[in-house]
Amino acid sequence: MKISFNTWVYGSFPSWLPTYPLEEVISRLSAMGYDGIEIGCASPHAYPDFLSNERRKEILNHLKRNNLNVAAMLPAPGGGPGLNPCSPLKEEREFTIKQYKDVVRLAHDWECPTVMWLAGWFGFGTTQKDAWKYSLEGLQDVAKYAKDLGITMVVEPQAADSNLIESADDALILAEEAGESNVKVMFDTFHALYRNEVPSDYVYRMKEKLHHVHISDDDRLPPGQGSVNFDSLLKALKEIDYQGYLSMEVGFHTRKADPDWYAKTSIDYLKQKLAEIK
């Protein structure tokens, strides 16, 4: 298993502060011993429209100098554009699919193998059936585009933030219905906790299609700072011979966060735990 860190807490999504240049984040995470970086596609780090070909090459070269791989990439939902693949607005759905394809292209440019599919949210006046249909059609479209670039799409259950894909079974069903070999699933311990579910159960339920894992403790704290049983989680991952990334997605919910504390505390704890289960 490899360890990566999500850039949200070092960027300006969804909290505006604190914010650091992407090169600075890459250098810091590399110095801490991370294997990978998970890049959120928001400004100022990685909004596709704001990155020229020259700039993309500069970042890739900086990644290589620091021996840091891009573990995964994800779009930034919300805000003015919405970026909701199951929006009742046809124009928003189309805009979102274009944005996803731009993220997939950026992932390819940075030699990243994985892009997350955030299935979206539905509100008053939209049925779950219609929302599911819209999200599925969008996923199929993006997955076909991603397949040609050698990139895997992973469906994430987001119970704390969304209302369409909330559970392990929701994610597995959507991935299966997509009908594309490069569509897998992932989960976030934070969202499992929100549902009062056991994170290790997600490992066993998803094992055939599990491609990526987000790590967070209570209230987006670093692992080991809350109530999540990481011993059982890591044991389960070892049992299924999981070879992917454990990606820290912590601290981004508040501007009070010290990003380096979140990153260093997370990797120190996980490295110790991984050494214990070998």
mmCIF file of C-alpha atoms in Angstrom:
data_model
loop_
_atom_site.group_PDB
_atom_site.id
_atom_site.type_symbol
_atom_site.label_atom_id
_atom_site.label_comp_id
_atom_site.label_asym_id
_atom_site.label_seq_id
_atom_site.Cartn_x
_atom_site.Cartn_y
_atom_site.Cartn_z
ATOM 1 C CA MET A 1 0.000 0.000 0.000
ATOM 2 C CA LYS A 2 1.139 3.513 -0.836
ATOM 3 C CA ILE A 3 0.356 6.763 0.953
ATOM 4 C CA SER A 4 -0.769 10.006 -0.684
ATOM 5 C CA PHE A 5 -2.140 13.336 0.487
ATOM 6 C CA ASN A 6 -5.035 15.343 -0.907
ATOM 7 C CA THR A 7 -4.303 18.997 -1.715
ATOM 8 C CA TRP A 8 -7.596 20.519 -0.521
ATOM 9 C CA VAL A 9 -6.154 21.630 2.812
ATOM 10 C CA TYR A 10 -3.280 23.370 1.002
ATOM 11 C CA GLY A 11 -5.559 25.069 -1.529
ATOM 12 C CA SER A 12 -8.677 27.202 -1.624
ATOM 13 C CA PHE A 13 -11.483 24.660 -1.902
ATOM 14 C CA PRO A 14 -13.844 24.703 -0.160
ATOM 15 C CA SER A 15 -12.261 27.004 2.451
ATOM 16 C CA TRP A 16 -10.341 29.916 0.952
ATOM 17 C CA LEU A 17 -7.447 29.877 3.410
ATOM 18 C CA PRO A 18 -4.707 28.862 3.818
ATOM 19 C CA THR A 19 -3.404 28.574 0.242
ATOM 20 C CA TYR A 20 0.004 27.481 -1.095
ATOM 21 C CA PRO A 21 1.380 27.164 -4.658
ATOM 22 C CA LEU A 22 1.217 23.625 -6.045
ATOM 23 C CA GLU A 23 5.013 23.400 -6.399
ATOM 24 C CA GLU A 24 5.361 24.239 -2.707
ATOM 25 C CA VAL A 25 2.864 21.541 -1.769
ATOM 26 C CA ILE A 26 4.680 18.969 -3.906
ATOM 27 C CA SER A 27 8.020 19.810 -2.284
ATOM 28 C CA ARG A 28 6.620 19.626 1.251
ATOM 29 C CA LEU A 29 4.818 16.318 0.773
ATOM 30 C CA SER A 30 7.862 14.772 -0.867
ATOM 31 C CA ALA A 31 10.063 15.860 2.042
ATOM 32 C CA MET A 32 7.630 14.236 4.477
ATOM 33 C CA GLY A 33 7.969 10.900 2.680
ATOM 34 C CA TYR A 34 4.714 10.639 0.789
ATOM 35 C CA ASP A 35 4.540 8.312 -2.216
ATOM 36 C CA GLY A 36 1.910 10.352 -3.994
ATOM 37 C CA ILE A 37 -0.160 13.497 -4.118
ATOM 38 C CA GLU A 38 -3.894 13.593 -4.781
ATOM 39 C CA ILE A 39 -4.682 16.813 -6.614
ATOM 40 C CA GLY A 40 -7.975 18.618 -6.364
ATOM 41 C CA CYS A 41 -8.804 20.351 -9.638
ATOM 42 C CA ALA A 42 -9.582 23.812 -8.334
ATOM 43 C CA SER A 43 -7.750 27.111 -8.582
ATOM 44 C CA PRO A 44 -4.964 27.876 -7.847
ATOM 45 C CA HIS A 45 -3.593 24.336 -8.127
ATOM 46 C CA ALA A 46 -5.177 22.520 -11.018
ATOM 47 C CA TYR A 47 -8.181 24.110 -12.668
ATOM 48 C CA PRO A 48 -7.694 22.802 -16.234
ATOM 49 C CA ASP A 49 -8.651 26.046 -17.980
ATOM 50 C CA PHE A 50 -5.927 27.917 -16.092
ATOM 51 C CA LEU A 51 -3.074 25.556 -17.034
ATOM 52 C CA SER A 52 -1.228 26.061 -20.311
ATOM 53 C CA ASN A 53 0.697 23.187 -21.890
ATOM 54 C CA GLU A 54 3.914 24.813 -20.718
ATOM 55 C CA ARG A 55 2.627 25.080 -17.170
ATOM 56 C CA ARG A 56 1.549 21.427 -17.189
ATOM 57 C CA LYS A 57 5.048 20.390 -18.234
ATOM 58 C CA GLU A 58 6.584 22.526 -15.488
ATOM 59 C CA ILE A 59 4.469 20.798 -12.845
ATOM 60 C CA LEU A 60 5.225 17.335 -14.226
ATOM 61 C CA ASN A 61 8.948 18.073 -14.155
ATOM 62 C CA HIS A 62 8.670 19.325 -10.584
ATOM 63 C CA LEU A 63 6.836 16.133 -9.602
ATOM 64 C CA LYS A 64 9.586 14.017 -11.128
ATOM 65 C CA ARG A 65 12.357 16.031 -9.440
ATOM 66 C CA ASN A 66 10.624 15.358 -6.140
ATOM 67 C CA ASN A 67 9.963 11.666 -6.876
ATOM 68 C CA LEU A 68 6.265 12.173 -6.220
ATOM 69 C CA ASN A 69 3.523 10.470 -8.236
ATOM 70 C CA VAL A 70 0.043 11.856 -8.800
ATOM 71 C CA ALA A 71 -2.109 9.235 -7.097
ATOM 72 C CA ALA A 72 -5.502 10.547 -8.195
ATOM 73 C CA MET A 73 -7.353 13.665 -9.283
ATOM 74 C CA LEU A 74 -10.830 14.954 -8.567
ATOM 75 C CA PRO A 75 -13.006 17.840 -9.720
ATOM 76 C CA ALA A 76 -14.280 20.580 -7.409
ATOM 77 C CA PRO A 77 -18.100 20.399 -7.216
ATOM 78 C CA GLY A 78 -20.233 23.301 -6.092
ATOM 79 C CA GLY A 79 -19.745 27.026 -6.515
ATOM 80 C CA GLY A 80 -21.177 28.996 -9.404
ATOM 81 C CA PRO A 81 -20.840 26.349 -12.133
ATOM 82 C CA GLY A 82 -22.246 23.637 -9.882
ATOM 83 C CA LEU A 83 -20.501 20.777 -11.679
ATOM 84 C CA ASN A 84 -23.390 18.451 -10.870
ATOM 85 C CA PRO A 85 -23.580 15.528 -13.309
ATOM 86 C CA CYS A 86 -27.178 14.811 -12.307
ATOM 87 C CA SER A 87 -28.398 18.405 -12.412
ATOM 88 C CA PRO A 88 -31.909 18.949 -13.762
ATOM 89 C CA LEU A 89 -30.306 21.544 -16.051
ATOM 90 C CA LYS A 90 -29.143 19.974 -19.302
ATOM 91 C CA GLU A 91 -26.634 22.791 -19.797
ATOM 92 C CA GLU A 92 -25.046 22.156 -16.408
ATOM 93 C CA ARG A 93 -24.792 18.421 -17.067
ATOM 94 C CA GLU A 94 -23.083 19.085 -20.385
ATOM 95 C CA PHE A 95 -20.709 21.600 -18.811
ATOM 96 C CA THR A 96 -19.869 19.087 -16.061
ATOM 97 C CA ILE A 97 -19.058 16.310 -18.520
ATOM 98 C CA LYS A 98 -16.765 18.657 -20.430
ATOM 99 C CA GLN A 99 -15.066 19.612 -17.170
ATOM 100 C CA TYR A 100 -14.589 15.955 -16.254
ATOM 101 C CA LYS A 101 -12.996 15.254 -19.612
ATOM 102 C CA ASP A 102 -10.685 18.242 -19.099
ATOM 103 C CA VAL A 103 -9.705 16.787 -15.709
ATOM 104 C CA VAL A 104 -9.092 13.389 -17.301
ATOM 105 C CA ARG A 105 -6.870 15.010 -19.932
ATOM 106 C CA LEU A 106 -4.952 16.858 -17.210
ATOM 107 C CA ALA A 107 -4.563 13.588 -15.297
ATOM 108 C CA HIS A 108 -3.081 12.030 -18.409
ATOM 109 C CA ASP A 109 -0.686 14.959 -18.812
ATOM 110 C CA TRP A 110 0.532 14.438 -15.229
ATOM 111 C CA GLU A 111 0.768 10.625 -15.572
ATOM 112 C CA CYS A 112 -2.026 10.108 -13.053
ATOM 113 C CA PRO A 113 -3.885 6.761 -13.320
ATOM 114 C CA THR A 114 -7.105 7.602 -11.459
ATOM 115 C CA VAL A 115 -9.907 10.185 -11.570
ATOM 116 C CA MET A 116 -12.839 10.201 -9.141
ATOM 117 C CA TRP A 117 -16.466 10.254 -10.210
ATOM 118 C CA LEU A 118 -18.554 12.339 -7.805
ATOM 119 C CA ALA A 119 -22.008 11.245 -8.865
ATOM 120 C CA GLY A 120 -23.848 14.437 -7.945
ATOM 121 C CA TRP A 121 -26.862 15.469 -5.892
ATOM 122 C CA PHE A 122 -30.546 15.916 -6.585
ATOM 123 C CA GLY A 123 -33.030 18.278 -5.037
ATOM 124 C CA PHE A 124 -36.690 19.178 -4.950
ATOM 125 C CA GLY A 125 -38.486 18.419 -8.203
ATOM 126 C CA THR A 126 -35.979 15.788 -9.400
ATOM 127 C CA THR A 127 -36.555 12.089 -8.795
ATOM 128 C CA GLN A 128 -33.784 9.779 -7.692
ATOM 129 C CA LYS A 129 -34.464 7.668 -10.799
ATOM 130 C CA ASP A 130 -33.834 10.606 -13.135
ATOM 131 C CA ALA A 131 -30.770 11.749 -11.183
ATOM 132 C CA TRP A 132 -29.322 8.238 -11.343
ATOM 133 C CA LYS A 133 -29.938 8.096 -15.097
ATOM 134 C CA TYR A 134 -28.196 11.434 -15.678
ATOM 135 C CA SER A 135 -25.187 10.505 -13.550
ATOM 136 C CA LEU A 136 -24.870 7.076 -15.149
ATOM 137 C CA GLU A 137 -24.967 8.529 -18.666
ATOM 138 C CA GLY A 138 -22.319 11.074 -17.706
ATOM 139 C CA LEU A 139 -20.097 8.415 -16.154
ATOM 140 C CA GLN A 140 -20.335 6.230 -19.247
ATOM 141 C CA ASP A 141 -19.414 9.150 -21.501
ATOM 142 C CA VAL A 142 -16.416 10.174 -19.376
ATOM 143 C CA ALA A 143 -15.262 6.581 -18.807
ATOM 144 C CA LYS A 144 -15.074 5.895 -22.540
ATOM 145 C CA TYR A 145 -12.982 9.027 -22.994
ATOM 146 C CA ALA A 146 -10.774 8.042 -20.037
ATOM 147 C CA LYS A 147 -10.288 4.490 -21.281
ATOM 148 C CA ASP A 148 -8.568 5.736 -24.422
ATOM 149 C CA LEU A 149 -6.112 7.594 -22.171
ATOM 150 C CA GLY A 150 -5.495 4.624 -19.870
ATOM 151 C CA ILE A 151 -7.244 6.179 -16.877
ATOM 152 C CA THR A 152 -9.553 4.504 -14.354
ATOM 153 C CA MET A 153 -12.672 6.243 -13.058
ATOM 154 C CA VAL A 154 -13.633 5.483 -9.456
ATOM 155 C CA VAL A 155 -17.101 6.020 -8.000
ATOM 156 C CA GLU A 156 -17.087 7.430 -4.452
ATOM 157 C CA PRO A 157 -19.959 7.119 -1.964
ATOM 158 C CA GLN A 158 -20.389 10.580 -0.385
ATOM 159 C CA ALA A 159 -23.028 10.237 2.303
ATOM 160 C CA ALA A 160 -21.966 13.352 4.220
ATOM 161 C CA ASP A 161 -22.065 15.616 1.144
ATOM 162 C CA SER A 162 -24.473 14.107 -1.353
ATOM 163 C CA ASN A 163 -27.664 12.066 -1.622
ATOM 164 C CA LEU A 164 -27.297 9.920 -4.741
ATOM 165 C CA ILE A 165 -24.357 7.579 -4.078
ATOM 166 C CA GLU A 166 -24.226 7.140 -0.315
ATOM 167 C CA SER A 167 -23.235 3.513 0.382
ATOM 168 C CA ALA A 168 -20.843 0.831 -0.801
ATOM 169 C CA ASP A 169 -23.679 -0.876 -2.671
ATOM 170 C CA ASP A 170 -24.720 2.374 -4.367
ATOM 171 C CA ALA A 171 -21.196 2.819 -5.731
ATOM 172 C CA LEU A 172 -20.897 -0.808 -6.808
ATOM 173 C CA ILE A 173 -24.237 -0.756 -8.615
ATOM 174 C CA LEU A 174 -23.443 2.458 -10.509
ATOM 175 C CA ALA A 175 -20.003 1.124 -11.474
ATOM 176 C CA GLU A 176 -21.503 -2.144 -12.699
ATOM 177 C CA GLU A 177 -24.243 -0.418 -14.667
ATOM 178 C CA ALA A 178 -21.637 1.774 -16.360
ATOM 179 C CA GLY A 179 -20.484 -1.346 -18.196
ATOM 180 C CA GLU A 180 -16.927 -0.114 -18.714
ATOM 181 C CA SER A 181 -13.861 -2.060 -17.601
ATOM 182 C CA ASN A 182 -12.101 1.078 -16.366
ATOM 183 C CA VAL A 183 -14.844 1.999 -13.867
ATOM 184 C CA LYS A 184 -14.047 0.910 -10.299
ATOM 185 C CA VAL A 185 -15.002 2.092 -6.812
ATOM 186 C CA MET A 186 -13.442 3.736 -3.785
ATOM 187 C CA PHE A 187 -14.562 4.827 -0.338
ATOM 188 C CA ASP A 188 -13.776 7.427 2.286
ATOM 189 C CA THR A 189 -13.678 6.456 5.971
ATOM 190 C CA PHE A 190 -15.272 9.835 6.775
ATOM 191 C CA HIS A 191 -18.409 9.027 4.792
ATOM 192 C CA ALA A 192 -18.639 5.511 6.231
ATOM 193 C CA LEU A 193 -18.436 7.072 9.691
ATOM 194 C CA TYR A 194 -21.217 9.499 8.779
ATOM 195 C CA ARG A 195 -23.487 6.502 8.136
ATOM 196 C CA ASN A 196 -22.413 4.850 11.411
ATOM 197 C CA GLU A 197 -20.895 2.045 9.355
ATOM 198 C CA VAL A 198 -17.652 0.154 9.864
ATOM 199 C CA PRO A 199 -14.959 1.192 7.335
ATOM 200 C CA SER A 200 -13.435 -2.300 7.192
ATOM 201 C CA ASP A 201 -16.830 -3.619 6.032
ATOM 202 C CA TYR A 202 -16.446 -1.429 2.951
ATOM 203 C CA VAL A 203 -13.156 -3.155 2.143
ATOM 204 C CA TYR A 204 -14.717 -6.617 2.151
ATOM 205 C CA ARG A 205 -17.819 -5.452 0.283
ATOM 206 C CA MET A 206 -15.879 -3.605 -2.431
ATOM 207 C CA LYS A 207 -12.818 -5.828 -2.681
ATOM 208 C CA GLU A 208 -13.262 -6.987 -6.282
ATOM 209 C CA LYS A 209 -13.555 -3.405 -7.548
ATOM 210 C CA LEU A 210 -11.729 -1.435 -4.833
ATOM 211 C CA HIS A 211 -9.233 0.888 -6.521
ATOM 212 C CA HIS A 212 -8.666 3.822 -4.154
ATOM 213 C CA VAL A 213 -9.202 4.721 -0.476
ATOM 214 C CA HIS A 214 -9.642 8.057 1.287
ATOM 215 C CA ILE A 215 -8.437 8.167 4.876
ATOM 216 C CA SER A 216 -9.899 10.551 7.453
ATOM 217 C CA ASP A 217 -10.799 10.368 11.110
ATOM 218 C CA ASP A 218 -13.682 12.134 12.878
ATOM 219 C CA ASP A 219 -14.287 15.714 11.738
ATOM 220 C CA ARG A 220 -11.642 15.397 8.984
ATOM 221 C CA LEU A 221 -8.889 14.895 11.563
ATOM 222 C CA PRO A 222 -5.718 12.935 10.733
ATOM 223 C CA PRO A 223 -5.963 9.173 11.284
ATOM 224 C CA GLY A 224 -5.450 8.215 14.907
ATOM 225 C CA GLN A 225 -6.945 11.447 16.232
ATOM 226 C CA GLY A 226 -10.526 10.202 16.478
ATOM 227 C CA SER A 227 -12.606 7.052 16.764
ATOM 228 C CA VAL A 228 -11.957 5.153 13.497
ATOM 229 C CA ASN A 229 -10.581 1.652 14.033
ATOM 230 C CA PHE A 230 -7.649 1.812 11.627
ATOM 231 C CA ASP A 231 -6.216 -1.469 12.887
ATOM 232 C CA SER A 232 -9.194 -3.392 11.502
ATOM 233 C CA LEU A 233 -9.260 -1.276 8.331
ATOM 234 C CA LEU A 234 -5.600 -1.887 7.480
ATOM 235 C CA LYS A 235 -5.926 -5.571 8.388
ATOM 236 C CA ALA A 236 -8.850 -5.889 5.971
ATOM 237 C CA LEU A 237 -6.927 -4.123 3.206
ATOM 238 C CA LYS A 238 -3.997 -6.456 3.728
ATOM 239 C CA GLU A 239 -6.278 -9.492 3.625
ATOM 240 C CA ILE A 240 -7.630 -8.539 0.199
ATOM 241 C CA ASP A 241 -4.093 -7.679 -0.973
ATOM 242 C CA TYR A 242 -4.975 -4.066 -1.705
ATOM 243 C CA GLN A 243 -2.148 -2.454 -3.700
ATOM 244 C CA GLY A 244 -3.534 1.038 -4.189
ATOM 245 C CA TYR A 245 -3.163 4.339 -2.384
ATOM 246 C CA LEU A 246 -4.301 5.334 1.076
ATOM 247 C CA SER A 247 -4.980 8.990 0.409
ATOM 248 C CA MET A 248 -5.333 11.441 3.278
ATOM 249 C CA GLU A 249 -8.328 13.737 2.727
ATOM 250 C CA VAL A 250 -8.200 15.773 5.924
ATOM 251 C CA GLY A 251 -8.340 19.275 7.357
ATOM 252 C CA PHE A 252 -9.948 21.110 4.461
ATOM 253 C CA HIS A 253 -13.218 21.922 6.199
ATOM 254 C CA THR A 254 -11.792 24.840 8.183
ATOM 255 C CA ARG A 255 -9.359 27.717 7.643
ATOM 256 C CA LYS A 256 -7.987 27.061 11.148
ATOM 257 C CA ALA A 257 -6.058 24.047 9.854
ATOM 258 C CA ASP A 258 -2.269 23.919 9.768
ATOM 259 C CA PRO A 259 -1.760 21.868 6.592
ATOM 260 C CA ASP A 260 1.704 20.635 7.526
ATOM 261 C CA TRP A 261 0.430 19.330 10.867
ATOM 262 C CA TYR A 262 -2.329 17.403 9.109
ATOM 263 C CA ALA A 263 0.084 15.960 6.553
ATOM 264 C CA LYS A 264 2.887 15.055 8.970
ATOM 265 C CA THR A 265 0.602 13.656 11.668
ATOM 266 C CA SER A 266 -1.197 11.523 9.063
ATOM 267 C CA ILE A 267 1.859 9.942 7.480
ATOM 268 C CA ASP A 268 3.645 9.311 10.786
ATOM 269 C CA TYR A 269 0.621 7.460 12.150
ATOM 270 C CA LEU A 270 -0.056 5.409 9.029
ATOM 271 C CA LYS A 271 3.566 4.405 8.501
ATOM 272 C CA GLN A 272 3.681 3.120 12.068
ATOM 273 C CA LYS A 273 0.445 1.183 11.629
ATOM 274 C CA LEU A 274 1.489 -0.295 8.277
ATOM 275 C CA ALA A 275 4.790 -1.455 9.804
ATOM 276 C CA GLU A 276 2.864 -3.217 12.585
ATOM 277 C CA ILE A 277 0.710 -5.289 10.222
ATOM 278 C CA LYS A 278 3.571 -6.574 8.043
#
